[in-house]
Tab-separated table of C-alpha atoms and ligand atoms in Angstrom:
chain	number	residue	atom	x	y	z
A	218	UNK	CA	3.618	26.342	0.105
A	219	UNK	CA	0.232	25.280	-1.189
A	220	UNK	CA	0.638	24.944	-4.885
A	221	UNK	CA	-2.534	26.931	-6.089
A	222	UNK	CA	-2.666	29.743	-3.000
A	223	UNK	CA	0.571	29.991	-1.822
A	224	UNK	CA	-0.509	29.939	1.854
A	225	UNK	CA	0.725	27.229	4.357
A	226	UNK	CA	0.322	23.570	3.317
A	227	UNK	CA	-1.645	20.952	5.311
A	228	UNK	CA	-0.807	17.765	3.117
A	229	UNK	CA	2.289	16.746	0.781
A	230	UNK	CA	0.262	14.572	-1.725
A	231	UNK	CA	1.768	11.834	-3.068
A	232	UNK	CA	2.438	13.605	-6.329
A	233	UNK	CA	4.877	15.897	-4.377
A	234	UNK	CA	2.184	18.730	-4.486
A	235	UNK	CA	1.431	20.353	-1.304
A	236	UNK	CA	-2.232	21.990	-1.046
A	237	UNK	CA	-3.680	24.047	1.697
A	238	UNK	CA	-6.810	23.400	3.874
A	239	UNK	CA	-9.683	24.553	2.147
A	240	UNK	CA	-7.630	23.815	-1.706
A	241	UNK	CA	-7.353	20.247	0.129
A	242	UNK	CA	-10.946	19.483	0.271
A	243	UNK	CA	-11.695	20.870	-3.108
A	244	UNK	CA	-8.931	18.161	-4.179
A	245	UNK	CA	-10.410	15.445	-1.812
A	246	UNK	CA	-14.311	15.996	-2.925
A	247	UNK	CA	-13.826	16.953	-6.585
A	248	UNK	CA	-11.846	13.153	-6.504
A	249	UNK	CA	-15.300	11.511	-4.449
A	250	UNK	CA	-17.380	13.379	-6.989
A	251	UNK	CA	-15.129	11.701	-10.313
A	252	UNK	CA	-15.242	8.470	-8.883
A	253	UNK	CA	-18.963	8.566	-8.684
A	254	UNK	CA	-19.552	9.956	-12.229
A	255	UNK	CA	-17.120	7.806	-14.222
A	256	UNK	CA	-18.223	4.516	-12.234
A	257	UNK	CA	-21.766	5.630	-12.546
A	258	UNK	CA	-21.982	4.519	-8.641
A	259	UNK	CA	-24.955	6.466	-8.024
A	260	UNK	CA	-28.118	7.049	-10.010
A	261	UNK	CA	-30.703	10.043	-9.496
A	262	UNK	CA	-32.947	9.225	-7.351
A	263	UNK	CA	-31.347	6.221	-6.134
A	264	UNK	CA	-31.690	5.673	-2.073
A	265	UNK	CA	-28.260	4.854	-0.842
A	266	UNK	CA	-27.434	3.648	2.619
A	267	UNK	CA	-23.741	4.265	4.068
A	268	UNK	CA	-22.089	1.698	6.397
A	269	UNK	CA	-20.602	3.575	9.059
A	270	UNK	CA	-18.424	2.259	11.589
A	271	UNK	CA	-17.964	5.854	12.985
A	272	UNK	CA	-13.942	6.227	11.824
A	273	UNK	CA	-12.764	8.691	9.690
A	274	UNK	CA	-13.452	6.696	6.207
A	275	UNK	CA	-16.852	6.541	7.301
A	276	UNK	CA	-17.624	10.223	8.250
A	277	UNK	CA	-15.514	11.060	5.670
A	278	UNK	CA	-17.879	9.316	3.122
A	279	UNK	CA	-21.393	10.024	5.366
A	280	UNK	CA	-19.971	13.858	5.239
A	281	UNK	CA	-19.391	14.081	1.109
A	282	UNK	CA	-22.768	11.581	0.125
A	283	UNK	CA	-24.854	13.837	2.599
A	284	UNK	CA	-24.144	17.193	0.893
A	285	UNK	CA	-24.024	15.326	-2.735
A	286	UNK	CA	-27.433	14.309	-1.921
A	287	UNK	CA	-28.998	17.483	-2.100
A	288	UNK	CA	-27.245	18.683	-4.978
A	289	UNK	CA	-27.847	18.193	-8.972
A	290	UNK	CA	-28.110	14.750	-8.065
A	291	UNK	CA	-30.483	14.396	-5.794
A	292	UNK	CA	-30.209	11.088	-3.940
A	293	UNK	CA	-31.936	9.501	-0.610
A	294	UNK	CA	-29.046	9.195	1.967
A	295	UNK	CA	-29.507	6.857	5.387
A	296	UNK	CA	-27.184	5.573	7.858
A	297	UNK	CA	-26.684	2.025	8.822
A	298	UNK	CA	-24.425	1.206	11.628
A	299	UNK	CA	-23.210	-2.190	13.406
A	300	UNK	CA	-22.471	-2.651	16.989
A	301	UNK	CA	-20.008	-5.943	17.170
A	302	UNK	CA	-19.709	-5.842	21.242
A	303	UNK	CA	-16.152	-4.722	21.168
A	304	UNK	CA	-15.635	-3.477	24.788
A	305	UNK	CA	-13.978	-0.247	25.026
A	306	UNK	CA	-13.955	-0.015	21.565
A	307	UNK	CA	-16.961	0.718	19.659
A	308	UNK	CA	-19.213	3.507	20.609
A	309	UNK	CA	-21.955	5.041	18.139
A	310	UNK	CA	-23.061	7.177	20.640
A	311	UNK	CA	-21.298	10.024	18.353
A	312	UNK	CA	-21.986	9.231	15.381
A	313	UNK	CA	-25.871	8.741	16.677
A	314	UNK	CA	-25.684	12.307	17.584
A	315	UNK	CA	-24.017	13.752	14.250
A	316	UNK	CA	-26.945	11.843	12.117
A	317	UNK	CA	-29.776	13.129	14.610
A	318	UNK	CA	-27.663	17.063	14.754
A	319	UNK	CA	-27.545	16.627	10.509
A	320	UNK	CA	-31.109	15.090	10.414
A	321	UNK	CA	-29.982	11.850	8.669
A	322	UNK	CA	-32.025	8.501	8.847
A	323	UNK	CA	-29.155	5.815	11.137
A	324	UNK	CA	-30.119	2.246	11.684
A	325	UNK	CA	-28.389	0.709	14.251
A	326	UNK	CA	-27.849	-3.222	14.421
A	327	UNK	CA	-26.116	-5.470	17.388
A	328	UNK	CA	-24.255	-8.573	17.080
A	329	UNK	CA	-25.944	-9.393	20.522
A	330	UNK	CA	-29.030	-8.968	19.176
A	331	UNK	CA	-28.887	-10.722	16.495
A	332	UNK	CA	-26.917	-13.853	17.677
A	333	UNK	CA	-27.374	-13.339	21.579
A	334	UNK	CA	-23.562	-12.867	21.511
A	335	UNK	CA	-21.279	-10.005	21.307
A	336	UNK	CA	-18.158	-10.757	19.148
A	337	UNK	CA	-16.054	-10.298	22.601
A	338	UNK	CA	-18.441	-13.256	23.567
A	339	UNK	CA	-18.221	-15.277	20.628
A	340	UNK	CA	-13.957	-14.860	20.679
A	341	UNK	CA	-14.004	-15.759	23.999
A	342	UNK	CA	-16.247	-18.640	23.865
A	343	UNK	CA	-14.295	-20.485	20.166
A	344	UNK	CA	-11.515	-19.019	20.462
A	345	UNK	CA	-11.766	-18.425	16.754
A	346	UNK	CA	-10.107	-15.370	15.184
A	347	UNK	CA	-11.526	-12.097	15.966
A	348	UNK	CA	-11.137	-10.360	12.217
A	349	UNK	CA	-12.545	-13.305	10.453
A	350	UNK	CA	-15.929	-13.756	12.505
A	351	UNK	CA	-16.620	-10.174	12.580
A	352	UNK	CA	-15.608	-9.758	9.037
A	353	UNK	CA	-18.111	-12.489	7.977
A	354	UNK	CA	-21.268	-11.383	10.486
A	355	UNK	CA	-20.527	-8.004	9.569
A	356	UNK	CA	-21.069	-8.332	5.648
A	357	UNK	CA	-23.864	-10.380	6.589
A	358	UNK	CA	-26.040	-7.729	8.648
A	359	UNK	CA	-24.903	-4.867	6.572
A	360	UNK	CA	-26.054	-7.100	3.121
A	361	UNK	CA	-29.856	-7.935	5.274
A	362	UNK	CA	-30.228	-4.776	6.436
A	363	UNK	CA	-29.891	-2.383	3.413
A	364	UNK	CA	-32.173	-4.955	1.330
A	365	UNK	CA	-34.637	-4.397	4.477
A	366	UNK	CA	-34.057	-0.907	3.980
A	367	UNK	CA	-34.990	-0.854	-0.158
A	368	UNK	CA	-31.534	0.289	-0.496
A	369	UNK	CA	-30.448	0.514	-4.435
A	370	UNK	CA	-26.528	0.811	-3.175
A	371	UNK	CA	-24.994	0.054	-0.256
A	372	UNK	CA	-21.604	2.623	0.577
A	373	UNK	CA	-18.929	1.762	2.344
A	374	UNK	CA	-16.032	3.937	3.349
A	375	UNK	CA	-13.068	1.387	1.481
A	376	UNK	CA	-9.850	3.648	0.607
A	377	UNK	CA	-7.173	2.739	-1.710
A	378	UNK	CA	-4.861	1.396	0.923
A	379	UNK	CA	-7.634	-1.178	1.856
A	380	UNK	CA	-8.372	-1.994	-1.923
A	381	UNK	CA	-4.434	-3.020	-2.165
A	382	UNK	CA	-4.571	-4.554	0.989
A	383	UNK	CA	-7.901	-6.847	0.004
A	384	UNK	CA	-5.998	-7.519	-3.006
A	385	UNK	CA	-2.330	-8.407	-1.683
A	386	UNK	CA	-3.959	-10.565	0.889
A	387	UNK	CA	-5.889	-12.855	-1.680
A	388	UNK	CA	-2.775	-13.221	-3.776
A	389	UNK	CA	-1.310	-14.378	-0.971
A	390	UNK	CA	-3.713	-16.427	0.476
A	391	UNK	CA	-4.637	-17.781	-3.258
A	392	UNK	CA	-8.024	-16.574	-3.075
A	393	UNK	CA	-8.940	-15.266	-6.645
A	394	UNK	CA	-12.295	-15.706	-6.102
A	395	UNK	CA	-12.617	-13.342	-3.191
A	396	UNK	CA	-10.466	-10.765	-5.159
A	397	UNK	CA	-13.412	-10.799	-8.186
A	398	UNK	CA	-15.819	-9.499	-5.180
A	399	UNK	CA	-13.709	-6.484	-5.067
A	400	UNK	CA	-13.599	-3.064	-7.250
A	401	UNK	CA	-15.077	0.500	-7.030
A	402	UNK	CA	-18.606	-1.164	-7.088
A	403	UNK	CA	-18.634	-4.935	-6.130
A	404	UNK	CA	-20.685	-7.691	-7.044
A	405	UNK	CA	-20.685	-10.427	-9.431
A	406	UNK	CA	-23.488	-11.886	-8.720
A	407	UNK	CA	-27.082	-10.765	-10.120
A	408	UNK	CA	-29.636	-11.720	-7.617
A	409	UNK	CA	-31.467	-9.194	-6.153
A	410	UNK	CA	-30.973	-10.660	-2.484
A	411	UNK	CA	-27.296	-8.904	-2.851
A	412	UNK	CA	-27.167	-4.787	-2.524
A	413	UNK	CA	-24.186	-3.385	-4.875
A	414	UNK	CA	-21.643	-1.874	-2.567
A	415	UNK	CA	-20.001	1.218	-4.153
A	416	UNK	CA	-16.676	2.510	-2.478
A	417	UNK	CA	-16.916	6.536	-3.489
A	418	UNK	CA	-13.504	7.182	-2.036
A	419	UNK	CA	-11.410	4.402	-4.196
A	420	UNK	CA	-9.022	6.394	-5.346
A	421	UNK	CA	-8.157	8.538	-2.012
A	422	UNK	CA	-5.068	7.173	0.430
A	423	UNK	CA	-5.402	6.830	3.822
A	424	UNK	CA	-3.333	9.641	4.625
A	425	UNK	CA	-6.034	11.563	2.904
A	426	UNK	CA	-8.963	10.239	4.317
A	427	UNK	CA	-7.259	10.707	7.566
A	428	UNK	CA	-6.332	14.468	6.779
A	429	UNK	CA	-9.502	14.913	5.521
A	430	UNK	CA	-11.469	13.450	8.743
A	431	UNK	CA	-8.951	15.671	10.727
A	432	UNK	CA	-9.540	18.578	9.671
A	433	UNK	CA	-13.305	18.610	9.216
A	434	UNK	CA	-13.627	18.201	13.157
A	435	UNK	CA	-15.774	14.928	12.670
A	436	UNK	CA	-16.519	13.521	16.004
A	437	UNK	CA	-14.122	10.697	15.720
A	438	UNK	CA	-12.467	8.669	18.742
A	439	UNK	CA	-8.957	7.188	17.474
A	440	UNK	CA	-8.338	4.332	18.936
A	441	UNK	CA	-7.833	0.895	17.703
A	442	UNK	CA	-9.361	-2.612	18.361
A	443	UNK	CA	-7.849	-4.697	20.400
A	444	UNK	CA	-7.820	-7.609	18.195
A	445	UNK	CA	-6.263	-5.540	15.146
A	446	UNK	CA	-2.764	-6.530	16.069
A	447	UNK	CA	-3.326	-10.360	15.208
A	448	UNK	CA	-5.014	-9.499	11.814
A	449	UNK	CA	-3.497	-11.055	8.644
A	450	UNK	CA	-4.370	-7.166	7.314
A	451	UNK	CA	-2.139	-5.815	9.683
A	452	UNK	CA	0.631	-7.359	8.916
A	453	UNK	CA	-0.057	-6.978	5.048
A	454	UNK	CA	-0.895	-2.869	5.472
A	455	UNK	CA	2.805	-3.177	7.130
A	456	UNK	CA	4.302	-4.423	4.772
A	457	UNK	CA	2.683	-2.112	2.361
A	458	UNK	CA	3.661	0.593	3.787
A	459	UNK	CA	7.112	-0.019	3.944
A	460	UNK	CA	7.107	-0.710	-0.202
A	461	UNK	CA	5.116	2.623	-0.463
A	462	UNK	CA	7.691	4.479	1.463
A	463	UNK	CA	10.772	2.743	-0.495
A	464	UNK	CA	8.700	3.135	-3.591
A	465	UNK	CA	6.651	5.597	-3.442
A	466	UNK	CA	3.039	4.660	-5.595
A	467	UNK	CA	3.427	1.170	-4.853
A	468	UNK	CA	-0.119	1.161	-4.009
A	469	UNK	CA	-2.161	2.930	-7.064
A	470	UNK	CA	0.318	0.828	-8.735
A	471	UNK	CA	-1.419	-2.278	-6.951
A	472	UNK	CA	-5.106	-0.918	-7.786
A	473	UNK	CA	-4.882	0.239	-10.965
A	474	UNK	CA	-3.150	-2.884	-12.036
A	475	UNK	CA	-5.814	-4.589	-10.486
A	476	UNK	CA	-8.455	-2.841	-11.777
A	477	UNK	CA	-7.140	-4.099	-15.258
A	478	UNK	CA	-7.895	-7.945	-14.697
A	479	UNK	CA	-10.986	-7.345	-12.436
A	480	UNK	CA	-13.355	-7.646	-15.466
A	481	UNK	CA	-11.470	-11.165	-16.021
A	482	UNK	CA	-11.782	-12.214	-12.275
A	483	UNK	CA	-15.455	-11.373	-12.385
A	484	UNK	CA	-16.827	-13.246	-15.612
A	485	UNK	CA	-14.412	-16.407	-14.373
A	486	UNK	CA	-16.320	-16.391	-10.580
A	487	UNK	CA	-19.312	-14.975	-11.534
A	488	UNK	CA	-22.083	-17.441	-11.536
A	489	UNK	CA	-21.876	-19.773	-9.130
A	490	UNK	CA	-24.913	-18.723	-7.417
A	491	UNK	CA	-26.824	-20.813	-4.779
A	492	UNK	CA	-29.486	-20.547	-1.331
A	493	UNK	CA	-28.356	-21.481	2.289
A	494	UNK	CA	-30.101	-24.676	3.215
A	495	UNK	CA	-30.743	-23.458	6.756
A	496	UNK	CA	-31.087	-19.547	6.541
A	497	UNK	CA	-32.303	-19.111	2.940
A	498	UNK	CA	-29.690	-16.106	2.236
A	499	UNK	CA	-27.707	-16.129	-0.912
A	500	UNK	CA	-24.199	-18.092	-0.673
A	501	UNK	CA	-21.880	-20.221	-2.981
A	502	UNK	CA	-21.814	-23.290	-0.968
A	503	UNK	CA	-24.908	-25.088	0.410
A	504	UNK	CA	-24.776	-23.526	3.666
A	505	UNK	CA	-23.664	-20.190	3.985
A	506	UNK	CA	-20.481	-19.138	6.087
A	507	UNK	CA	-22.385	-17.483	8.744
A	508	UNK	CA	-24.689	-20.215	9.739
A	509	UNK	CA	-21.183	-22.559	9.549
A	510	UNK	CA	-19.812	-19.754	12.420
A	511	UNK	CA	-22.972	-19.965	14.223
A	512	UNK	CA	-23.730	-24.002	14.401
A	513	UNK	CA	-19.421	-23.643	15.603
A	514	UNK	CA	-19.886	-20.900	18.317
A	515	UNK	CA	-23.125	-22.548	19.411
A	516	UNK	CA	-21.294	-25.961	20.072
B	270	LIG	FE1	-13.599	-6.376	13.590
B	270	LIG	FE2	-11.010	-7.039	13.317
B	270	LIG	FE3	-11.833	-4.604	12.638
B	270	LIG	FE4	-11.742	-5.331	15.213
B	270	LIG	S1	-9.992	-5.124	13.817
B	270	LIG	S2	-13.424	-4.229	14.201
B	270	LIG	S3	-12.342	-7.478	15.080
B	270	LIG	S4	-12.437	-6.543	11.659
């Protein structure tokens, strides 16, 4: 029974408390609306563009920014959205529609139009793995675009199960420097070329974005990309899972832990700051790691 209203449950949190529907999204928003305030993610004013890939974090996060936006603090909310090439797979066509239906601003950028290749192209051209190039590219158009677009933060839909995954996988990988890019608002670098990414829903699982996404009917296809089986995150969010089901709060365990020796992580990799010899964009080696891919895939 739903702890506060006594009517039938829709979630078991992970607390062992079991909430209804509508005492479910108090829960859920009330926790977006904390993370916000104590991080100070968003400033009056500010205009704040949302990467949306069109899953359920996204909507989730487009959803709760949209109606914060017209509250007490009022806040200029747009949309920017990346089209990879992923046959089969990704389709804005829905999300398009929700923006135009909720009358909010949506950018919409193509890997083929920005490289001449889709990623399908690109993986079938190098070989190379699918995660890692679109991981790169991606982070690359979504940094370009929001400075195009004056942004003052850049939101991204990033749960707590991706936070611990992002962490797990630099421990294991021994990349400490990559781990000091992450947090509930990212950066260590102070140059304006980079927008601050804030991650409002931090602190919310999976399950609960998921729920959440679910249940406010967002116009979401589930299915999965076809090269997410040979992702190093895969196999980490699997593992993960099983520790969080044999020991239940494995994860926040993993965050908050985190969270404790980010400040550390970031004044130890923080200023190594320098310009791509060929594109100009910010990067820590002399030429970035998307002009690398490109000068590899164009070979
Ligand atoms: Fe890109 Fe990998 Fe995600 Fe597919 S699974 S969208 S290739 S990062």
């Amino acid at each position: 029974m739903c702890k506060l209203c006594k009517i039938k449950p829709v979630i078991r949190l992970l607390s062992g408390v079991e909430l209804c529907a509508p005492c479910f999204f108090k829960y859920f928003e009330k926790k977006v609306r904390k993370t916000i305030g104590i991080y100070k993610l968003i400033e009056k004013n500010e205009n704040v563009v949302v990467a949306c890939s069109s899953g359920k974090d996204s909507f989730s996060l487009l959803y709760i920014l949209n109606y914060l936006s017209k509250t007490k603090l009022p806040f200029k909310v747009s949309v920017l959205a990346i089209d990879e090439g992923l046959k089969g797979y990704r389709d804005l066509s829905l999300l398009q529609k929700y923006c135009k239906n909720n009358k909010i601003p949506i950018k919409t950028i193509s890997f083929k139009k920005e490289f001449s290749l889709t990623l399908d192209e690109m993986i079938k051209k190098t070989k190379m793995n699918g995660c890692s190039l679109c991981g790169v590219l991606r982070r690359y158009l979504i940094n370009k675009y929001a400075r195009i677009l004056k942004a003052n933060k850049l939101a991204t839909g990033h749960n707590l199960d991706d936070e611990a995954q992002s962490i797990l996988m630099n421990q294991l990988s021994g990349n400490l420097d990559r781990s000091a890019r992450l947090g509930v608002m990212t950066g260590i670098y102070k140059d304006k070329r980079f927008v601050r990414r804030i991650k409002p829903l931090y602190f919310l699982t999976e399950k609960e974005t998921a729920t959440y996404a679910f249940l406010r009917k967002f116009p979401i296809k589930y299915k999965e990309c076809k090269y997410a089986e040979t992702a190093f995150r895969n196999e980490v969010s699997n593992l993960l899972n099983k520790f969080e089901l044999e020991h239940p709060g494995t994860k926040h365990a993993i965050v908050n832990s985190f969270l404790q020796i980010l400040p550390s992580l970031k004044e130890r990799y923080g200023n190594k700051i320098k310009t791509c010899d060929n594109c100009r964009e910010p990067t820590s080696s002399n030429t970035c790691k998307v002009c690398q891919l490109m000068k590899e895939i164009k070979k």
